[in-house]
Short mmCIF file of C-alpha atoms and ligand atoms in Angstrom, two decimals:
data_model
loop_
_atom_site.label_atom_id
_atom_site.label_comp_id
_atom_site.label_asym_id
_atom_site.label_seq_id
_atom_site.Cartn_x
_atom_site.Cartn_y
_atom_site.Cartn_z
CA MET A 1 22.63 -11.35 13.79
CA THR A 2 24.49 -13.74 11.54
CA THR A 3 24.17 -12.86 7.76
CA ASP A 4 25.09 -15.99 6.21
CA THR A 5 24.86 -14.87 2.35
CA THR A 6 25.49 -18.40 0.45
CA THR A 7 22.36 -19.17 -1.12
CA ARG A 8 21.85 -22.94 -1.47
CA GLU A 9 20.21 -24.50 -4.66
CA VAL A 10 16.87 -25.78 -3.15
CA ALA A 11 15.35 -28.17 -6.22
CA PRO A 12 11.85 -26.62 -6.86
CA LEU A 13 8.45 -29.31 -5.54
CA LEU A 14 7.51 -29.39 -9.29
CA THR A 15 8.43 -28.36 -12.69
CA PRO A 16 6.52 -24.76 -13.82
CA GLY A 17 4.20 -27.06 -16.07
CA GLN A 18 3.16 -29.11 -13.37
CA THR A 19 2.72 -25.76 -11.19
CA ARG A 20 0.25 -24.40 -13.31
CA GLU A 21 -1.65 -27.25 -13.57
CA LEU A 22 -1.99 -27.76 -10.22
CA ASP A 23 -3.02 -24.55 -9.80
CA ARG A 24 -5.79 -24.65 -12.14
CA ALA A 25 -7.32 -27.32 -10.89
CA HIS A 26 -6.77 -26.77 -7.13
CA VAL A 27 -6.04 -22.90 -6.17
CA PHE A 28 -8.89 -20.77 -6.00
CA HIS A 29 -7.35 -17.33 -6.61
CA SER A 30 -8.25 -13.61 -5.04
CA TRP A 31 -10.59 -11.26 -7.27
CA SER A 32 -10.59 -13.16 -9.89
CA ALA A 33 -12.96 -14.91 -12.29
CA GLN A 34 -11.33 -18.55 -12.10
CA ALA A 35 -11.86 -20.05 -15.91
CA GLN A 36 -10.56 -16.76 -17.24
CA ILE A 37 -7.26 -16.29 -15.69
CA ASP A 38 -3.76 -18.22 -16.39
CA PRO A 39 -1.45 -17.36 -13.48
CA MET A 40 2.49 -17.05 -14.32
CA PRO A 41 4.81 -19.05 -12.47
CA ILE A 42 7.43 -17.13 -11.10
CA VAL A 43 10.56 -19.59 -10.75
CA ARG A 44 12.95 -17.45 -8.85
CA ALA A 45 13.59 -13.61 -7.91
CA GLU A 46 16.59 -11.32 -6.84
CA GLY A 47 16.75 -8.04 -6.07
CA SER A 48 14.26 -5.60 -8.11
CA TYR A 49 13.79 -8.86 -10.75
CA PHE A 50 11.44 -11.91 -11.42
CA TRP A 51 12.14 -14.45 -13.96
CA ASP A 52 9.23 -16.74 -15.65
CA GLU A 53 9.44 -20.21 -16.51
CA THR A 54 11.29 -19.24 -19.47
CA ASP A 55 13.94 -17.58 -18.01
CA LYS A 56 12.72 -14.09 -19.18
CA ARG A 57 13.72 -11.42 -16.91
CA TYR A 58 10.90 -9.02 -15.65
CA LEU A 59 11.98 -5.68 -13.84
CA ASP A 60 9.10 -5.54 -10.77
CA PHE A 61 7.43 -2.31 -11.35
CA SER A 62 4.61 -3.27 -9.03
CA SER A 63 6.65 -4.72 -6.13
CA GLN A 64 4.16 -7.88 -6.11
CA LEU A 65 1.40 -5.94 -4.47
CA VAL A 66 3.35 -2.84 -3.37
CA ASN A 67 5.00 -4.88 -0.37
CA VAL A 68 8.49 -6.23 -1.39
CA ASN A 69 9.94 -2.81 -0.38
CA ILE A 70 13.32 -4.27 0.54
CA GLY A 71 13.83 -6.23 -2.60
CA TYR A 72 13.17 -10.18 -3.25
CA GLN A 73 15.52 -12.38 -1.40
CA HIS A 74 17.59 -10.08 0.79
CA PRO A 75 20.15 -12.47 2.68
CA ALA A 76 20.00 -11.24 6.14
CA ILE A 77 16.32 -11.27 6.16
CA ILE A 78 16.45 -14.89 5.17
CA ALA A 79 19.50 -15.49 7.27
CA ALA A 80 16.98 -14.06 10.30
CA ILE A 81 14.05 -16.55 9.04
CA LYS A 82 16.29 -19.51 9.12
CA GLU A 83 18.02 -18.83 12.44
CA GLN A 84 14.44 -17.95 13.76
CA ALA A 85 13.17 -21.30 12.63
CA GLU A 86 15.81 -23.44 14.28
CA ARG A 87 15.37 -21.94 17.09
CA LEU A 88 11.65 -21.56 18.07
CA VAL A 89 9.30 -22.05 15.15
CA THR A 90 5.92 -20.91 16.64
CA VAL A 91 4.52 -19.68 20.14
CA ALA A 92 0.88 -18.69 21.18
CA PRO A 93 0.42 -14.97 21.50
CA GLY A 94 0.22 -15.34 25.55
CA PHE A 95 3.95 -16.07 25.94
CA ALA A 96 6.56 -13.50 25.76
CA ASN A 97 8.88 -14.32 23.05
CA ASP A 98 12.52 -12.25 22.25
CA ALA A 99 11.46 -11.60 18.16
CA ARG A 100 8.24 -10.56 19.07
CA SER A 101 9.56 -7.98 22.13
CA GLU A 102 12.26 -6.77 19.57
CA ALA A 103 10.15 -6.34 16.70
CA ALA A 104 7.86 -4.39 18.92
CA ARG A 105 10.50 -2.11 19.87
CA LEU A 106 11.84 -1.41 16.82
CA ILE A 107 8.53 -0.35 15.30
CA ALA A 108 7.72 1.80 18.04
CA SER A 109 11.13 3.45 17.36
CA VAL A 110 10.39 4.68 14.07
CA ALA A 111 6.81 5.73 14.79
CA PRO A 112 5.91 8.92 15.79
CA GLU A 113 6.51 9.89 19.72
CA GLY A 114 3.28 8.86 21.85
CA LEU A 115 2.77 5.59 19.76
CA GLU A 116 4.45 3.10 21.94
CA LYS A 117 2.57 -0.10 22.00
CA VAL A 118 2.05 -3.10 19.00
CA PHE A 119 -0.76 -5.15 18.33
CA PHE A 120 0.29 -7.90 15.57
CA THR A 121 -2.06 -9.47 13.04
CA ASN A 122 -0.97 -11.12 10.04
CA GLY A 123 -1.68 -8.36 7.25
CA GLY A 124 -3.23 -5.29 6.96
CA ALA A 125 -7.22 -6.12 6.50
CA GLU A 126 -6.74 -7.57 10.51
CA ALA A 127 -4.32 -4.59 11.53
CA ASN A 128 -7.61 -2.50 10.45
CA GLU A 129 -10.50 -4.43 11.92
CA ASN A 130 -8.13 -3.84 15.09
CA ALA A 131 -7.48 -0.58 14.77
CA MET A 132 -11.37 -0.21 14.31
CA ARG A 133 -11.92 -2.40 17.41
CA LEU A 134 -9.74 0.00 19.57
CA ALA A 135 -10.99 3.09 18.81
CA ARG A 136 -14.69 1.90 19.36
CA VAL A 137 -14.40 0.06 22.85
CA HIS A 138 -11.84 3.23 23.69
CA THR A 139 -14.62 5.91 22.61
CA GLY A 140 -17.47 4.03 23.22
CA ARG A 141 -18.82 5.40 20.36
CA GLN A 142 -19.67 3.12 16.99
CA LYS A 143 -19.60 4.93 13.93
CA VAL A 144 -16.58 5.41 11.96
CA LEU A 145 -15.71 7.77 9.01
CA ALA A 146 -13.80 6.69 5.95
CA ALA A 147 -12.97 8.22 2.47
CA TYR A 148 -14.18 7.25 -1.08
CA ARG A 149 -11.31 6.09 -2.91
CA SER A 150 -9.86 4.19 -0.60
CA TYR A 151 -8.80 0.71 0.05
CA HIS A 152 -8.43 -1.09 3.65
CA GLY A 153 -8.55 -4.82 3.26
CA ALA A 154 -11.09 -7.70 2.66
CA THR A 155 -12.49 -8.80 5.56
CA THR A 156 -15.97 -7.54 6.83
CA GLY A 157 -15.11 -4.50 8.59
CA ALA A 158 -12.00 -3.47 6.63
CA ILE A 159 -13.94 -3.94 3.29
CA ALA A 160 -16.66 -1.49 4.68
CA LEU A 161 -14.26 1.11 5.31
CA THR A 162 -13.05 0.20 1.84
CA GLY A 163 -14.48 3.33 -0.41
CA ASP A 164 -13.80 1.73 -3.74
CA PRO A 165 -15.65 -1.15 -5.82
CA ARG A 166 -14.05 -3.96 -4.23
CA ARG A 167 -16.95 -3.28 -1.42
CA TRP A 168 -20.11 -3.64 -3.78
CA ALA A 169 -20.59 -7.27 -3.39
CA SER A 170 -20.10 -7.21 0.47
CA GLU A 171 -22.75 -4.97 0.72
CA PRO A 172 -24.84 -4.39 2.77
CA ALA A 173 -21.48 -4.23 5.17
CA ASN A 174 -20.70 -3.69 8.63
CA PRO A 175 -23.11 -1.06 9.88
CA GLY A 176 -22.21 2.47 10.95
CA VAL A 177 -19.15 3.37 8.24
CA VAL A 178 -19.67 6.51 6.40
CA HIS A 179 -18.02 7.51 3.73
CA PHE A 180 -16.57 11.39 2.81
CA TRP A 181 -14.74 12.78 -0.25
CA GLY A 182 -11.07 13.24 0.15
CA PRO A 183 -8.36 15.34 -1.51
CA TYR A 184 -7.81 14.50 -5.21
CA PRO A 185 -6.97 17.91 -7.09
CA TYR A 186 -6.82 16.48 -10.69
CA ARG A 187 -10.52 15.10 -10.24
CA SER A 188 -11.94 17.64 -7.33
CA ALA A 189 -15.10 16.32 -5.81
CA PHE A 190 -15.25 20.00 -5.23
CA HIS A 191 -14.58 22.06 -8.00
CA THR A 192 -11.41 23.53 -7.34
CA GLU A 193 -8.62 25.08 -8.89
CA ASN A 194 -5.48 24.62 -6.96
CA GLU A 195 -4.18 22.74 -4.24
CA GLN A 196 -4.91 25.13 -1.24
CA GLN A 197 -8.48 25.57 -2.44
CA GLU A 198 -8.73 21.82 -2.37
CA CYS A 199 -7.53 21.33 0.98
CA GLU A 200 -9.66 23.98 2.48
CA ARG A 201 -13.19 22.57 0.77
CA ALA A 202 -12.19 18.87 1.39
CA LEU A 203 -11.49 19.75 5.09
CA ALA A 204 -15.00 22.31 5.01
CA HIS A 205 -16.92 19.03 3.54
CA LEU A 206 -15.47 16.98 6.24
CA ARG A 207 -16.36 19.41 9.10
CA ASP A 208 -19.77 19.11 7.07
CA VAL A 209 -20.05 15.40 7.26
CA ILE A 210 -19.16 15.29 11.32
CA MET A 211 -21.62 17.82 11.80
CA VAL A 212 -24.71 16.05 10.28
CA GLU A 213 -23.24 12.63 11.82
CA GLY A 214 -22.94 14.10 15.66
CA GLY A 215 -19.25 14.17 16.10
CA HIS A 216 -20.28 12.84 19.59
CA THR A 217 -21.46 9.27 17.48
CA ILE A 218 -18.15 9.23 15.57
CA ALA A 219 -15.24 6.62 17.26
CA ALA A 220 -12.54 7.04 14.47
CA ILE A 221 -11.55 8.76 10.86
CA VAL A 222 -9.74 6.53 9.02
CA LEU A 223 -7.48 7.32 6.30
CA GLU A 224 -4.79 6.12 3.86
CA THR A 225 -1.79 8.72 4.63
CA VAL A 226 -1.23 8.76 0.78
CA VAL A 227 -3.73 7.08 -1.02
CA GLY A 228 -2.24 3.69 -2.66
CA THR A 229 -4.24 1.47 -5.40
CA ASN A 230 -7.14 3.82 -5.73
CA GLY A 231 -4.57 6.51 -7.35
CA ILE A 232 -1.42 7.77 -5.04
CA LEU A 233 -3.07 10.68 -3.61
CA VAL A 234 -0.52 12.57 -1.81
CA PRO A 235 -2.84 15.29 0.92
CA PRO A 236 -2.07 18.52 -0.15
CA GLU A 237 -0.18 20.86 2.82
CA GLY A 238 -2.29 21.03 5.44
CA TYR A 239 -5.06 18.74 5.39
CA LEU A 240 -3.82 15.71 7.70
CA ALA A 241 -3.53 18.71 10.28
CA GLY A 242 -6.85 19.94 9.65
CA VAL A 243 -8.38 16.34 9.90
CA ARG A 244 -6.33 16.14 13.13
CA GLU A 245 -7.76 19.19 14.51
CA LEU A 246 -11.26 17.94 13.70
CA CYS A 247 -10.52 14.96 15.26
CA ASP A 248 -9.93 16.59 18.56
CA GLU A 249 -12.59 19.06 18.45
CA HIS A 250 -14.42 16.31 18.63
CA GLY A 251 -12.55 13.23 20.27
CA ILE A 252 -12.63 11.14 17.55
CA MET A 253 -9.35 8.85 16.99
CA LEU A 254 -7.63 9.29 13.85
CA ILE A 255 -6.36 5.97 12.32
CA ALA A 256 -3.64 6.62 9.54
CA ASP A 257 -3.62 3.19 7.60
CA GLU A 258 -0.06 2.97 6.49
CA VAL A 259 -0.07 -0.78 5.10
CA MET A 260 1.01 0.76 1.69
CA SER A 261 2.61 3.77 2.25
CA GLY A 262 4.87 3.20 5.08
CA PHE A 263 8.31 1.25 5.74
CA ALA A 264 10.36 3.59 3.20
CA ARG A 265 7.61 4.12 0.27
CA CYS A 266 7.07 7.31 0.72
CA GLY A 267 10.65 7.84 1.31
CA GLU A 268 10.08 8.23 5.22
CA TRP A 269 9.21 5.40 7.77
CA PHE A 270 5.93 6.32 7.72
CA ALA A 271 4.24 8.82 5.02
CA ILE A 272 2.68 10.77 8.23
CA ASP A 273 6.49 11.88 9.02
CA HIS A 274 6.16 14.18 6.15
CA TRP A 275 3.57 16.29 8.25
CA ALA A 276 4.43 15.76 11.31
CA VAL A 277 0.84 14.83 12.30
CA THR A 278 0.54 11.92 15.39
CA PRO A 279 -2.32 9.80 14.57
CA ASP A 280 -4.02 7.86 17.44
CA LEU A 281 -3.40 4.36 15.51
CA ILE A 282 -1.03 3.27 12.72
CA THR A 283 -2.00 0.50 10.80
CA PHE A 284 1.11 -1.45 9.02
CA ALA A 285 1.52 -4.59 7.26
CA LYS A 286 3.52 -5.11 3.54
CA GLY A 287 6.82 -3.26 4.00
CA VAL A 288 7.61 -3.89 7.60
CA ASN A 289 8.98 -7.25 6.22
CA SER A 290 8.18 -6.82 2.62
CA GLY A 291 5.96 -9.72 2.96
CA TYR A 292 8.82 -12.57 3.58
CA VAL A 293 6.17 -14.11 6.41
CA PRO A 294 2.89 -12.69 6.59
CA LEU A 295 2.92 -9.94 8.95
CA GLY A 296 0.81 -6.69 10.21
CA GLY A 297 -0.07 -4.71 12.82
CA VAL A 298 -1.51 -1.61 14.85
CA LEU A 299 0.49 0.82 16.47
CA ILE A 300 -1.36 2.25 19.38
CA SER A 301 -1.47 5.52 21.73
CA ARG A 302 -0.46 5.56 25.11
CA GLU A 303 -4.07 6.92 25.87
CA ILE A 304 -5.88 3.93 24.18
CA ALA A 305 -3.34 1.61 25.27
CA ALA A 306 -4.13 2.82 28.74
CA THR A 307 -7.95 1.77 28.24
CA PHE A 308 -6.66 -1.75 28.35
CA ASP A 309 -4.62 -1.79 31.12
CA ASP A 310 -7.07 -3.39 33.35
CA ARG A 311 -9.58 -4.09 31.21
CA ALA A 312 -9.23 -6.93 28.61
CA TYR A 313 -8.95 -6.04 25.09
CA PRO A 314 -11.87 -7.78 23.23
CA GLY A 315 -9.75 -9.44 20.62
CA GLY A 316 -6.55 -11.44 19.43
CA LEU A 317 -5.33 -14.06 16.83
CA THR A 318 -3.70 -17.31 17.06
CA TYR A 319 -0.63 -16.06 15.07
CA SER A 320 -0.38 -12.32 16.85
CA GLY A 321 3.36 -11.79 16.81
CA HIS A 322 4.25 -14.78 14.98
CA PRO A 323 7.90 -15.54 16.02
CA LEU A 324 9.13 -16.11 12.18
CA ALA A 325 7.44 -13.02 10.99
CA CYS A 326 8.61 -11.14 13.69
CA ALA A 327 12.48 -12.30 13.17
CA SER A 328 11.68 -11.30 9.49
CA ALA A 329 10.78 -7.74 10.76
CA VAL A 330 13.70 -7.37 12.68
CA ALA A 331 15.85 -8.04 10.20
CA SER A 332 14.07 -6.12 7.71
CA ILE A 333 14.25 -2.66 10.00
CA THR A 334 17.62 -3.32 10.73
CA VAL A 335 18.51 -3.34 6.88
CA MET A 336 16.63 -0.36 6.26
CA ARG A 337 18.37 1.62 8.94
CA ASP A 338 21.59 0.35 8.38
CA GLU A 339 21.78 0.53 4.72
CA GLY A 340 20.09 3.78 4.29
CA VAL A 341 16.78 2.37 2.68
CA ILE A 342 14.41 5.48 3.57
CA GLU A 343 17.03 7.93 2.31
CA HIS A 344 17.38 6.07 -0.81
CA ALA A 345 13.65 5.87 -1.49
CA ARG A 346 13.44 9.59 -0.78
CA THR A 347 16.37 10.42 -3.40
CA LEU A 348 15.22 8.00 -5.57
CA GLY A 349 11.97 9.48 -5.99
CA ALA A 350 13.11 13.49 -5.79
CA GLU A 351 15.92 12.74 -8.40
CA VAL A 352 15.09 10.11 -10.56
CA ILE A 353 11.63 8.76 -10.55
CA GLY A 354 9.72 12.01 -10.47
CA PRO A 355 11.95 14.08 -12.95
CA GLY A 356 11.78 10.88 -15.25
CA LEU A 357 7.97 10.52 -15.64
CA GLN A 358 7.99 14.36 -15.64
CA GLU A 359 9.78 13.90 -18.56
CA LEU A 360 7.69 11.09 -20.21
CA ALA A 361 4.59 13.16 -19.50
CA GLN A 362 5.79 16.00 -21.85
CA ARG A 363 6.43 13.75 -24.80
CA HIS A 364 2.95 11.53 -24.26
CA PRO A 365 -0.13 13.60 -24.95
CA SER A 366 -2.04 10.59 -22.67
CA VAL A 367 -0.32 11.50 -19.76
CA GLY A 368 -2.89 13.69 -18.01
CA GLU A 369 -1.01 13.59 -14.40
CA VAL A 370 2.06 12.56 -12.82
CA ARG A 371 2.26 12.57 -9.13
CA GLY A 372 3.61 11.04 -6.03
CA LEU A 373 6.64 11.09 -3.85
CA GLY A 374 9.23 8.40 -2.44
CA VAL A 375 8.84 5.13 -4.89
CA PHE A 376 4.95 5.64 -4.80
CA TRP A 377 4.52 7.35 -8.17
CA ALA A 378 1.32 7.47 -10.74
CA ILE A 379 0.95 8.19 -14.28
CA GLU A 380 -2.61 8.75 -15.08
CA LEU A 381 -3.76 8.51 -18.60
CA VAL A 382 -6.50 10.41 -20.25
CA ARG A 383 -7.78 10.12 -23.48
CA ASP A 384 -8.22 13.98 -23.99
CA ARG A 385 -6.23 16.70 -21.80
CA ALA A 386 -8.59 19.10 -21.64
CA THR A 387 -11.24 17.34 -20.60
CA ARG A 388 -9.18 14.78 -18.52
CA GLU A 389 -11.26 11.88 -19.67
CA PRO A 390 -10.03 9.02 -18.50
CA LEU A 391 -8.29 6.78 -20.79
CA VAL A 392 -10.90 3.60 -19.85
CA PRO A 393 -13.71 4.32 -17.51
CA TYR A 394 -13.73 3.74 -13.74
CA ASN A 395 -13.87 0.12 -12.71
CA ALA A 396 -13.73 -0.83 -16.71
CA SER A 397 -13.24 -4.56 -17.55
CA GLY A 398 -13.24 -6.74 -20.59
CA ALA A 399 -13.52 -4.77 -23.89
CA ALA A 400 -13.62 -1.24 -22.60
CA ALA A 401 -10.24 -1.77 -20.53
CA ALA A 402 -8.57 -2.62 -23.54
CA PRO A 403 -6.23 0.44 -23.95
CA MET A 404 -5.03 -0.51 -20.43
CA ALA A 405 -4.71 -4.22 -21.20
CA ALA A 406 -2.59 -3.02 -24.69
CA PHE A 407 -0.52 -0.69 -22.59
CA ALA A 408 0.44 -3.34 -19.64
CA ALA A 409 1.06 -5.89 -22.66
CA ALA A 410 3.57 -3.77 -24.31
CA CYS A 411 5.14 -3.16 -20.87
CA LYS A 412 5.73 -7.04 -20.21
CA GLU A 413 6.87 -7.96 -23.50
CA ARG A 414 9.72 -5.55 -22.68
CA GLY A 415 10.42 -6.69 -19.53
CA LEU A 416 8.50 -4.80 -17.12
CA TRP A 417 6.21 -5.63 -14.68
CA PRO A 418 3.49 -3.05 -14.47
CA PHE A 419 1.11 -1.99 -11.73
CA ILE A 420 -2.36 -1.46 -13.11
CA HIS A 421 -5.31 0.04 -11.70
CA PHE A 422 -8.28 1.53 -13.81
CA ASN A 423 -6.84 4.27 -15.90
CA ARG A 424 -3.19 4.28 -14.18
CA THR A 425 0.28 2.90 -14.42
CA HIS A 426 1.75 2.92 -10.60
CA VAL A 427 5.59 3.23 -10.53
CA VAL A 428 5.95 1.18 -7.07
CA PRO A 429 9.21 -0.75 -7.38
CA PRO A 430 11.04 -1.99 -4.64
CA CYS A 431 12.35 0.67 -2.29
CA THR A 432 16.01 -0.61 -3.11
CA THR A 433 16.02 -0.22 -6.66
CA SER A 434 18.87 1.59 -8.28
CA ALA A 435 18.75 4.75 -10.45
CA ASP A 436 20.06 2.82 -13.07
CA GLU A 437 17.33 -0.21 -13.07
CA VAL A 438 14.50 2.80 -12.65
CA ARG A 439 16.12 4.57 -15.94
CA GLU A 440 15.70 1.01 -17.33
CA GLY A 441 12.26 0.70 -16.35
CA LEU A 442 11.56 4.36 -17.49
CA ALA A 443 12.70 3.62 -21.14
CA ILE A 444 10.29 0.73 -21.59
CA LEU A 445 7.37 2.94 -19.76
CA ASP A 446 8.40 5.31 -22.62
CA GLU A 447 7.89 2.86 -25.40
CA ALA A 448 4.44 1.51 -23.94
CA LEU A 449 3.34 4.65 -23.71
CA SER A 450 3.39 5.37 -26.93
CA VAL A 451 0.86 2.43 -27.23
CA ALA A 452 -1.38 4.31 -24.98
CA ASP A 453 -1.34 7.50 -27.23
CA ARG A 454 -3.04 5.84 -30.17
CA TYR A 455 -6.00 5.74 -28.39
CA TYR A 456 -5.53 9.36 -27.45
CA ALA A 457 -8.16 11.32 -28.83
CA GLY A 458 -7.77 14.84 -27.74
CA SER A 459 -6.16 17.71 -29.92
N1 LIG B 501 -4.39 -1.10 3.56
C1 LIG B 501 -4.11 -0.72 2.59
C2 LIG B 501 -3.86 0.54 2.09
C3 LIG B 501 -3.83 -1.54 1.24
O1 LIG B 501 -3.37 -1.51 0.09
C4 LIG B 501 -4.14 -2.89 1.60
C5 LIG B 501 -3.67 -3.96 0.39
O2 LIG B 501 -3.38 -3.76 -0.67
C6 LIG B 501 -4.79 -3.14 2.62
C7 LIG B 501 -4.96 -2.61 3.62
C8 LIG B 501 -4.73 -4.85 3.47
O3 LIG B 501 -4.02 -5.77 3.53
P1 LIG B 501 -3.82 -7.05 3.40
O4 LIG B 501 -3.99 -7.42 1.88
O5 LIG B 501 -2.53 -7.51 4.24
O6 LIG B 501 -5.12 -7.75 4.41
#
């Protein structure tokens, strides 16, 4: 692979003013009341930073939507996309293609043993749709269990799996999805006092759900290995192994959604590597190529793949395994391996982000808890540490969300782009961010947390 690092100045199509104007006139945005938004044009980006139209620089503590794991404008990945574009820009999924073959081999090579085949999609939601379909056809069962406090995507099946308010407007959703509570020690659904109890009771609850739903009717259990947007919920030791055992007992497929947690985010190739558990299917997207070109997919176990050896798989996509996307994944995985990005992410979490956030928690009363691993951390903001009342209510918007809006504004004023969800801010910069850049971001968070502290009502 040639890594031509010379970047050519390419003139933008429009001025930032024209961009804004045409955006308002013609672009319909995700998850938004269209008249109430004013999307900021980003004019350039590099590494862990992006710049707005006034040339103001932001340190990106959100990695866009937690997908730019490799950082912005990595020259090796851009070169790979250019080379592939010159060679062969598109080919239907029914043909074989070198970029696709190599991307599948590389992805399987970093996955747990036994997951050898990849079905490519354009993103995370489609990956979960197809994982669900693979599990249903393989088992001949229909029902799927998914966790509350989860997000799996916005297509019909994926939104049905989702355990947060984004599902509500799409109901009644895909039938046959039943939700259960996963572990969350800080706000335990099981009134527990420690992680071990949380693990035991969460597993007992899941066992009961399987009992009343009928284990023999359940095709799959879907969970985010480490829950992402809904709070960076790291499973207690033993939980995932316990879920695996329950699945084995009942012939249920275990689907690990690693769309957000995979590819260095948790300091491993896949978050599941922390617990040495092997799912039957892993869904991925985001960090596989940092969204340089849309790509997602499903890693498939030998057993499930064998079901479709002599039986057609009833699913497909025009752009499954698109050469440009696959070439960027090959380059990205190669960079992650050769530049030690996984190890860097692990060390950054253990030595810089984790200790830095603990220190902030000691000084700011509004910090109820910090938790995470790798480059995947949450700060949970509260009105009262004793009652754990969240700084803003669950799913708050408008005036009720004002304290979080004030906190976010304080970050942005100081050149930090935060990730905000409900009463939390997540610390999720690119996995290639340097220790000094993280410290620069933590210093800004320190100042912005003083704004959050003003809303603290505890003693
Ligand atoms: N699964 C998880 C865990 C996610 O975080 C997301 C997106 O944020 C998705 C699935 C959906 O991915 P996409 O937006 O690429 O469809």
